[in-house]
Short mmCIF file of C-alpha atoms in Angstrom, two decimals:
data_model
loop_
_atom_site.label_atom_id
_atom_site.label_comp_id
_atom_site.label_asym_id
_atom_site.label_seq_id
_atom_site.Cartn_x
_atom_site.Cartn_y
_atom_site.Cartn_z
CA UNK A 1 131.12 189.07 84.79
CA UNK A 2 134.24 188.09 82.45
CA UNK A 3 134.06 185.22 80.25
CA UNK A 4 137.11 184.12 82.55
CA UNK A 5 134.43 183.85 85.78
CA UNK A 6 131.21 182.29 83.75
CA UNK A 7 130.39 179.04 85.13
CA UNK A 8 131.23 175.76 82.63
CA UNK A 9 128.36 173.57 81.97
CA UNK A 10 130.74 170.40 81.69
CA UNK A 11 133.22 171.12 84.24
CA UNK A 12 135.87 172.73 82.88
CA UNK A 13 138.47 172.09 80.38
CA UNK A 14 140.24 168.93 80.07
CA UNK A 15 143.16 170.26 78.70
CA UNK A 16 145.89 173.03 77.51
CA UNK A 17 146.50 174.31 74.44
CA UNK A 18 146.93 177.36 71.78
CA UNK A 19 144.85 178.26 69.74
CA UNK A 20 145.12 181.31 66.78
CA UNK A 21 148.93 180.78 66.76
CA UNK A 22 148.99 181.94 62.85
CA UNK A 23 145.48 182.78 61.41
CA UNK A 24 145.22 179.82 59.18
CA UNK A 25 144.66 178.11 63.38
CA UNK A 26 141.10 179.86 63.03
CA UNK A 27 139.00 179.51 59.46
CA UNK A 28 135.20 181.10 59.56
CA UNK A 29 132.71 180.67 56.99
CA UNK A 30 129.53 182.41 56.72
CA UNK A 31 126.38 180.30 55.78
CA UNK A 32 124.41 183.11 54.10
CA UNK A 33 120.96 180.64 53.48
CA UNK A 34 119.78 181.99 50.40
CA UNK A 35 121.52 182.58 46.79
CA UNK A 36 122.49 186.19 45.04
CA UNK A 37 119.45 186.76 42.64
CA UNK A 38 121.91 187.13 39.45
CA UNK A 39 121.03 190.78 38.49
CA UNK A 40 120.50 194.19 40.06
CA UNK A 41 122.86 197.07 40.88
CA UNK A 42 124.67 195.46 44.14
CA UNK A 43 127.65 193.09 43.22
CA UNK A 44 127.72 190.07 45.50
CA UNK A 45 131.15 189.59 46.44
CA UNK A 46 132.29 186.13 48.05
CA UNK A 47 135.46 187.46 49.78
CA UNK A 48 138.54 185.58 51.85
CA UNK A 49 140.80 187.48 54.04
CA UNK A 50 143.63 187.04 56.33
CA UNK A 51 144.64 189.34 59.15
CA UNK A 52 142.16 192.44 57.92
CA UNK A 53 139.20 193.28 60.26
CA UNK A 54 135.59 193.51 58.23
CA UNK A 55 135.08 197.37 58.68
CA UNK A 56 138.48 198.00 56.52
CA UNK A 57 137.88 195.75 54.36
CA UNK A 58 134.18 197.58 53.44
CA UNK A 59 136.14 200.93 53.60
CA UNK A 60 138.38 199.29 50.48
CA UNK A 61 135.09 197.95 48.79
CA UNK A 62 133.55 201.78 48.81
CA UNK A 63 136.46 203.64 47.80
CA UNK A 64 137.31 200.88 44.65
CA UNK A 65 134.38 200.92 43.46
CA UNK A 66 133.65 204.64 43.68
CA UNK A 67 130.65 204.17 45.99
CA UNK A 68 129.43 205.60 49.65
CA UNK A 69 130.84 203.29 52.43
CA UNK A 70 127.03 203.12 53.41
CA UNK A 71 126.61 201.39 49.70
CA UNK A 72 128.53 198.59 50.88
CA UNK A 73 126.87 195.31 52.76
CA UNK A 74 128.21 192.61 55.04
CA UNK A 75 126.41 190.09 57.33
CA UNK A 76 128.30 190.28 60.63
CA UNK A 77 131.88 190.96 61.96
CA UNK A 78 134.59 188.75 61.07
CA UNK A 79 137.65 188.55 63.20
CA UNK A 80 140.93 189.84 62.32
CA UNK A 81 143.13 187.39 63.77
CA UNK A 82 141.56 184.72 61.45
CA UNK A 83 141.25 183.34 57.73
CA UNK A 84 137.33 184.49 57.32
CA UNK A 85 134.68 184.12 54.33
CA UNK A 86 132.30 186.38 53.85
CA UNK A 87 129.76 188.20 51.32
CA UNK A 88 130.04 191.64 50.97
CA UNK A 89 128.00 193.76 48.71
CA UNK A 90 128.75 197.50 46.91
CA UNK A 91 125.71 199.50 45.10
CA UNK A 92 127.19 200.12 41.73
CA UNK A 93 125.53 201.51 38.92
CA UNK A 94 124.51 198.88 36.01
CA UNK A 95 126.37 200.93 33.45
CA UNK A 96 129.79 201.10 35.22
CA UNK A 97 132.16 197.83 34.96
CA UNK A 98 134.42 196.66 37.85
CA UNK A 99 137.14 193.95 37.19
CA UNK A 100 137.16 192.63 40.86
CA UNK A 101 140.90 191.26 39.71
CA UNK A 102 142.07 194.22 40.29
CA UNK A 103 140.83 194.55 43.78
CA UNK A 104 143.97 192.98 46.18
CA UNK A 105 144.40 194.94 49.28
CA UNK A 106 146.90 192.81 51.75
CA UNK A 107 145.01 189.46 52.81
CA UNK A 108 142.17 189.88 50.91
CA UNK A 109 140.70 188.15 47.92
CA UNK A 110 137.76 187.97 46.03
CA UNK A 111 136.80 184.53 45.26
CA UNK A 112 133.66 185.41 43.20
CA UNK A 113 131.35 188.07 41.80
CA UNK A 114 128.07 187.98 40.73
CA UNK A 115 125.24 190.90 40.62
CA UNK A 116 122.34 191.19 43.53
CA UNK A 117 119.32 193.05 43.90
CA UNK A 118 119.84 194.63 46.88
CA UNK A 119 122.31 195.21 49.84
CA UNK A 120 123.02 192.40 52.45
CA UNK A 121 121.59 193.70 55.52
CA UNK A 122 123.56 192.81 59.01
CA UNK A 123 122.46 189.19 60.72
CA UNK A 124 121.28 188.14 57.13
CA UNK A 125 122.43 185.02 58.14
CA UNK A 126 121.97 181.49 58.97
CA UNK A 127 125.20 180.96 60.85
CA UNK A 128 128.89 180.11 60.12
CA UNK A 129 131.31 177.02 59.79
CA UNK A 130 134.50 176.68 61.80
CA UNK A 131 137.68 175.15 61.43
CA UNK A 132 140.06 175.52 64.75
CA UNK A 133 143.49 174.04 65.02
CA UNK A 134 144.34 173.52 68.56
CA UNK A 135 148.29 173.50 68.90
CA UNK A 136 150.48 171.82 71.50
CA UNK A 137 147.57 170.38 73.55
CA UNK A 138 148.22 169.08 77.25
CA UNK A 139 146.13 166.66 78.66
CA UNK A 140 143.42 164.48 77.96
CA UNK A 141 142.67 164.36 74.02
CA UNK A 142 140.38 161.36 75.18
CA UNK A 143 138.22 163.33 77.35
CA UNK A 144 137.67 166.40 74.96
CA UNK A 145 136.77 163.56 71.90
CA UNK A 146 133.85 162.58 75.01
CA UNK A 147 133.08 166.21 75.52
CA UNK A 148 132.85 167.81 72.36
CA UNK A 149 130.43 164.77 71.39
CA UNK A 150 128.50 165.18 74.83
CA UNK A 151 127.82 168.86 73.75
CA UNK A 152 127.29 167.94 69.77
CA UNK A 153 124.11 165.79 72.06
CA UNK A 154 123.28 167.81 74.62
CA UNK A 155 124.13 171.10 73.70
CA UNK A 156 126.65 174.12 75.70
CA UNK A 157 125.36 177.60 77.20
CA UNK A 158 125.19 180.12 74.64
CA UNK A 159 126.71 182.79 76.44
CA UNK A 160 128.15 186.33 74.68
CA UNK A 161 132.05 185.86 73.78
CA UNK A 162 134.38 188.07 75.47
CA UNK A 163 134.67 189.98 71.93
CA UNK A 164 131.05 191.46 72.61
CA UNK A 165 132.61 193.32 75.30
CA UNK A 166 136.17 194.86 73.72
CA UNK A 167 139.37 194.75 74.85
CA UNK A 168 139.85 194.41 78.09
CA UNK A 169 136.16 194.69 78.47
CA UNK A 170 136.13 197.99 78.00
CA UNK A 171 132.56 198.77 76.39
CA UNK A 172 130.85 198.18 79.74
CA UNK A 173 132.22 201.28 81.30
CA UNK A 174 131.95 203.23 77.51
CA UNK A 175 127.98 201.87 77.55
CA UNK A 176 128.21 203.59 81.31
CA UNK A 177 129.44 207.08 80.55
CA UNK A 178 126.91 206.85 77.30
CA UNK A 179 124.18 206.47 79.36
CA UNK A 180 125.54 209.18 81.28
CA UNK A 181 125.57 211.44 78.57
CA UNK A 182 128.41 211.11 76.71
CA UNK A 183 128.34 211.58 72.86
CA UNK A 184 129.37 208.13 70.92
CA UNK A 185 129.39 207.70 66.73
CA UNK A 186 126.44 205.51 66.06
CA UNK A 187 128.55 202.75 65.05
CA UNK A 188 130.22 202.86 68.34
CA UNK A 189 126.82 203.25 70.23
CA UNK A 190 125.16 199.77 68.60
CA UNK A 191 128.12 198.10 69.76
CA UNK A 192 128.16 199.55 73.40
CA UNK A 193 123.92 198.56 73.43
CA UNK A 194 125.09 195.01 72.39
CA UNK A 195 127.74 194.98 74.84
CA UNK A 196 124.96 196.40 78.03
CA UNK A 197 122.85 193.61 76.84
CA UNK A 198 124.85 191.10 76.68
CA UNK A 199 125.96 191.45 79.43
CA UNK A 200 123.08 190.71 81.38
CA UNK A 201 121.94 187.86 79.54
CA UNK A 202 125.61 186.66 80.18
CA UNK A 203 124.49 187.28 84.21
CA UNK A 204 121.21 185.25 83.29
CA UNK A 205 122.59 182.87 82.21
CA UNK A 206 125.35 181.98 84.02
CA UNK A 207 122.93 182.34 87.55
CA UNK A 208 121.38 178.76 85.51
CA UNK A 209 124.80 177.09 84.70
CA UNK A 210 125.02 177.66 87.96
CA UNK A 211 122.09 175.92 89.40
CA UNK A 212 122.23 173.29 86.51
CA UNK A 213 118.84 174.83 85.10
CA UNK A 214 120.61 176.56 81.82
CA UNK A 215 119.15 172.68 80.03
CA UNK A 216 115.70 172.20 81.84
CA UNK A 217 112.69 173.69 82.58
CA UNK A 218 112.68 177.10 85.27
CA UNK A 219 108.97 177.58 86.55
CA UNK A 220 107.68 180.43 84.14
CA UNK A 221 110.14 180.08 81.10
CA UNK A 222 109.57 180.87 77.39
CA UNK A 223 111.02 178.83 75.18
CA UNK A 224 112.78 179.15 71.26
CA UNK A 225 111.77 177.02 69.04
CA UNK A 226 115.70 175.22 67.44
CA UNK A 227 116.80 177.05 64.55
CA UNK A 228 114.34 179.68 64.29
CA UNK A 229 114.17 183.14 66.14
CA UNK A 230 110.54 182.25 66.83
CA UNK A 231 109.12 182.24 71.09
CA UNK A 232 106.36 181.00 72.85
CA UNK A 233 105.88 180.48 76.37
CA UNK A 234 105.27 181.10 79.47
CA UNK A 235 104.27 177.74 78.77
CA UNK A 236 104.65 175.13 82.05
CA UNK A 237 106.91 172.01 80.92
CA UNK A 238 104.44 169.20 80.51
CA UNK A 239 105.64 165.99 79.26
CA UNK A 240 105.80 167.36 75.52
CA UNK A 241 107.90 170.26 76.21
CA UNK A 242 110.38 167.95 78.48
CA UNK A 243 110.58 165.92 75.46
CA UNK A 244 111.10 168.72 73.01
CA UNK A 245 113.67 169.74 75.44
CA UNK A 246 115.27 166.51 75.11
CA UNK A 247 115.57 166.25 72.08
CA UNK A 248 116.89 169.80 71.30
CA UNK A 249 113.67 171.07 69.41
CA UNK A 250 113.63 174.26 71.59
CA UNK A 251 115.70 175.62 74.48
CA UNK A 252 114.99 177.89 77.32
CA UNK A 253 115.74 181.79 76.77
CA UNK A 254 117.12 184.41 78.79
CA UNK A 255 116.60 188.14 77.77
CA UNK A 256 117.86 190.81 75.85
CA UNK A 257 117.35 193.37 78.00
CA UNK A 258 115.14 196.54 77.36
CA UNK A 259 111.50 198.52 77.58
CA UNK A 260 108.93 196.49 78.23
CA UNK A 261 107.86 193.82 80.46
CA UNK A 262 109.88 190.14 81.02
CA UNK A 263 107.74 187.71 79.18
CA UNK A 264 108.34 185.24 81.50
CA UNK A 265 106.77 184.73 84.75
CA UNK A 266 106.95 183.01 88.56
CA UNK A 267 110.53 181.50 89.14
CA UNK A 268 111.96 182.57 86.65
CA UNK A 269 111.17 186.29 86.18
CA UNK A 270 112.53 186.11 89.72
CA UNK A 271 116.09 185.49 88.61
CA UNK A 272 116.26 187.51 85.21
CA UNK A 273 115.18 190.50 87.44
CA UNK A 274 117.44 190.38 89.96
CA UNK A 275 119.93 189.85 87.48
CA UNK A 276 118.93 193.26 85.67
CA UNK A 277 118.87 194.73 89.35
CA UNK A 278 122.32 194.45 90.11
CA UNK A 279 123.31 195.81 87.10
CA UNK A 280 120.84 198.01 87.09
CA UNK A 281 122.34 200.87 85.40
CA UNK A 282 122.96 199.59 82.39
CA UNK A 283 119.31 197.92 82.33
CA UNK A 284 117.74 201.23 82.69
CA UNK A 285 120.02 202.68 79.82
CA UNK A 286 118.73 200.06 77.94
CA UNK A 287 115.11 200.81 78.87
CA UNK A 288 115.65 204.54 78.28
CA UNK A 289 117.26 203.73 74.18
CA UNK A 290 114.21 202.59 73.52
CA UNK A 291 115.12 199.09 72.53
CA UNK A 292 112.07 196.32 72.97
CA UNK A 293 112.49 193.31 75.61
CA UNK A 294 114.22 190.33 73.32
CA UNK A 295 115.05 186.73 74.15
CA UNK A 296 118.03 184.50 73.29
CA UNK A 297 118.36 180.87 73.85
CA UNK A 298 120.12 179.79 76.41
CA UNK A 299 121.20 176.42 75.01
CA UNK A 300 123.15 176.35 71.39
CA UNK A 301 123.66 172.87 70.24
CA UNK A 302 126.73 172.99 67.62
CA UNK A 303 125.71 170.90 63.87
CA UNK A 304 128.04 168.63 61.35
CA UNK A 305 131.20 168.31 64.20
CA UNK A 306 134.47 166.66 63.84
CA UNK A 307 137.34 166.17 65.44
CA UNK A 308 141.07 165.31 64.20
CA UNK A 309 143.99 164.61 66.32
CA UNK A 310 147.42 164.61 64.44
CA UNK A 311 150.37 164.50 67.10
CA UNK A 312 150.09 167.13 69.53
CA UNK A 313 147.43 169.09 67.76
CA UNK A 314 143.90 169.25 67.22
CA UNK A 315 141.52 170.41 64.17
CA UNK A 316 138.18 170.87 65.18
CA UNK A 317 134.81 171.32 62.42
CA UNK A 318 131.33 172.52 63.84
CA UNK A 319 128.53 175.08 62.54
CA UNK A 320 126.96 177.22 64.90
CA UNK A 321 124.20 179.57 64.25
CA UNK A 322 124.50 183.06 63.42
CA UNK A 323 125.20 184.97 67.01
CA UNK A 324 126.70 182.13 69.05
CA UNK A 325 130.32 181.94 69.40
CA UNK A 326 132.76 179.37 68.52
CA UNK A 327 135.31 180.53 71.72
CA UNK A 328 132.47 179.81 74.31
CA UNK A 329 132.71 176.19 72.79
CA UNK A 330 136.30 176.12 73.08
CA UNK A 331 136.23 177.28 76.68
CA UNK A 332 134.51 173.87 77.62
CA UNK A 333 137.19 171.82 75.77
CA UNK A 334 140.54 173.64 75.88
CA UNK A 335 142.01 175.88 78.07
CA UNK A 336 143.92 177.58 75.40
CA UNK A 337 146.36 180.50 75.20
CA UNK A 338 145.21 183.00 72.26
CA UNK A 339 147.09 184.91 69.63
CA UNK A 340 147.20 188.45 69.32
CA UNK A 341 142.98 188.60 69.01
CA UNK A 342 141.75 192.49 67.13
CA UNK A 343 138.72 193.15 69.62
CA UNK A 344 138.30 196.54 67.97
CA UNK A 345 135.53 195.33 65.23
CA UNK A 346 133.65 192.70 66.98
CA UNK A 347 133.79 188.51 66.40
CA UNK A 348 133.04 186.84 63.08
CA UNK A 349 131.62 184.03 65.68
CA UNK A 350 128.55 185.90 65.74
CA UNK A 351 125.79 187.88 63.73
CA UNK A 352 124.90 190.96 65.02
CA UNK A 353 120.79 190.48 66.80
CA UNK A 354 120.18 194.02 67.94
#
């Protein structure tokens, strides 16, 4: 299912617009969560850059400062059709000096520099901070102020963007012929397991947008506690968990498919199967990489939002948490037409979970 057929939770758009016109239109910040230690042999590198995707940019890292391109570190995926921040970091020996002013590839710039003890591993973390201009909108500026604060309250699905899928959505039939038996680097084959996964949970979750049950209780769910990667559940929703529901302390999950049995039960282990069943080759590739059953909210509520109207256009602020996506937001809001997006590298609105 394309992001163009998934269900809105808030009926739809209430207006035109577009969106990544130049890529100062689309800012991303990553909100790492912890500080570089100060010493060590990785150098912590606070980076800006403009129309480069994040697997280049770690390619220029390596070969500047003489290291492996395995030395070098980065958190998640940034877009390339975007003005991104992000840490990287590059093993260097403590004996050999750098002068990071000298590193300047095209659109790329390194802010600061400090020393760490060890590599940044991917989804390290906490989530990252938008800033969206919206140009030339059509329609009711009004009724997006009254959605964007409805789901700042309430919350939007947290589906996978269509970048988790590639151009054209092309790594569903690639994740196919894998499965099949086709050779893939292992770079490419993470992506193409994030891609099968997704989309089922995608399927999951758009079966409850559906049935307005993506926000309340399913007989059988698990839940996620807000925040945290941490489940419990099955757990039935007595009074406590419908007002921890309310009040956005945890959400209902959907899974991440793989070996293993659903953790849920009843109702809805029902509907998470037979969405695995109709796509049921890619489930059973899944099952046969050996990757463990997962869950994944359902519900993302976005943090700190803002909204600025100046003419025609609009500038947007939120935070979402690391592997949510900024464009599924947008999708309730805006329909907008996109700029030239680089699906090659996957999304900087999202760290990677698998």
């Amino acid at each position: 299912m394309s992001a163009v057929e998934l269900p809105f939770a808030w009926g739809g758009p209430c207006a035109q617009g577009r969106l990544r016109t130049v890529p100062e239109d689309f800012e991303v910040e990553e909100i790492i969560g912890f500080e570089p230690s100060g010493e060590g042999e990785h150098h912590w590198l606070w980076i800006e850059k403009r129309g480069a995707n994040t697997e280049w940019v770690a390619r220029a890292i390596a070969d500047f400062a003489g290291a492996q391109q395995v030395d070098v570190g980065f958190a998640g995926r940034k877009d390339r059709h975007a003005v991104t921040r992000q840490v990287f970091t590059v093993r260097v020996p403590r004996r050999t000096d750098i002068d990071w002013a000298d590193f300047s590839p095209a659109g790329v710039t390194v802010l600061s520099h400090t020393r760490h003890a060890r590599k940044l591993p991917r989804g390290a973390l906490s989530g990252n901070r938008f800033r969206l201009r919206v140009r030339g909108v059509e329609g009711d500026i009004d009724g997006i102020r009254t959605r964007f604060d409805r789901i700042a309250r309430h919350g939007m699905p947290n589906y996978f963007g269509e970048q988790r899928f590639g151009r054209d959505s092309g790594n569903l039939p690639a994740a196919l012929a894998m499965f099949a038996g086709q050779r893939v680097r292992r770079d490419q084959r993470n992506l193409l397991l994030s891609a099968a996964r997704s989309s089922i949970f995608n399927a999951v979750l758009a079966r409850r947008v559906a049935d307005a049950s993506w926000n309340r209780p399913l007989e059988g769910d698990v839940w996620q506690l807000d925040g945290s990667g941490s489940i419990f559940g099955p757990e039935p929703a007595t009074g406590e968990i419908l007002q921890r529901l309310e009040t956005g302390d945890i959400h209902p999950t959907g899974p991440l498919w793989g070996r293993g049995r659903l953790r849920t039960v009843g109702v809805a282990a029902a509907l998470e199967s037979e969405c695995a069943a109709a796509q049921a080759a890619l489930a059973r590739g899944l099952e046969l990489a050996d990757l463990a059953m997962q869950r994944r909210a359902l519900r993302v509520r976005p943090a700190e939002t803002s909204l600025r109207a100046d003419g025609d256009d609009l500038t947007l602020a939120f935070v979402l948490p690391s592997g949510s996506y900024a464009t599924c937001l947008m999708r309730e809001l805006v329909g907008a037409t996109d700029g030239p997006v680089d699906h090659s590298n996957g999304s900087g609105l999202e760290g990677p979970e698998d």
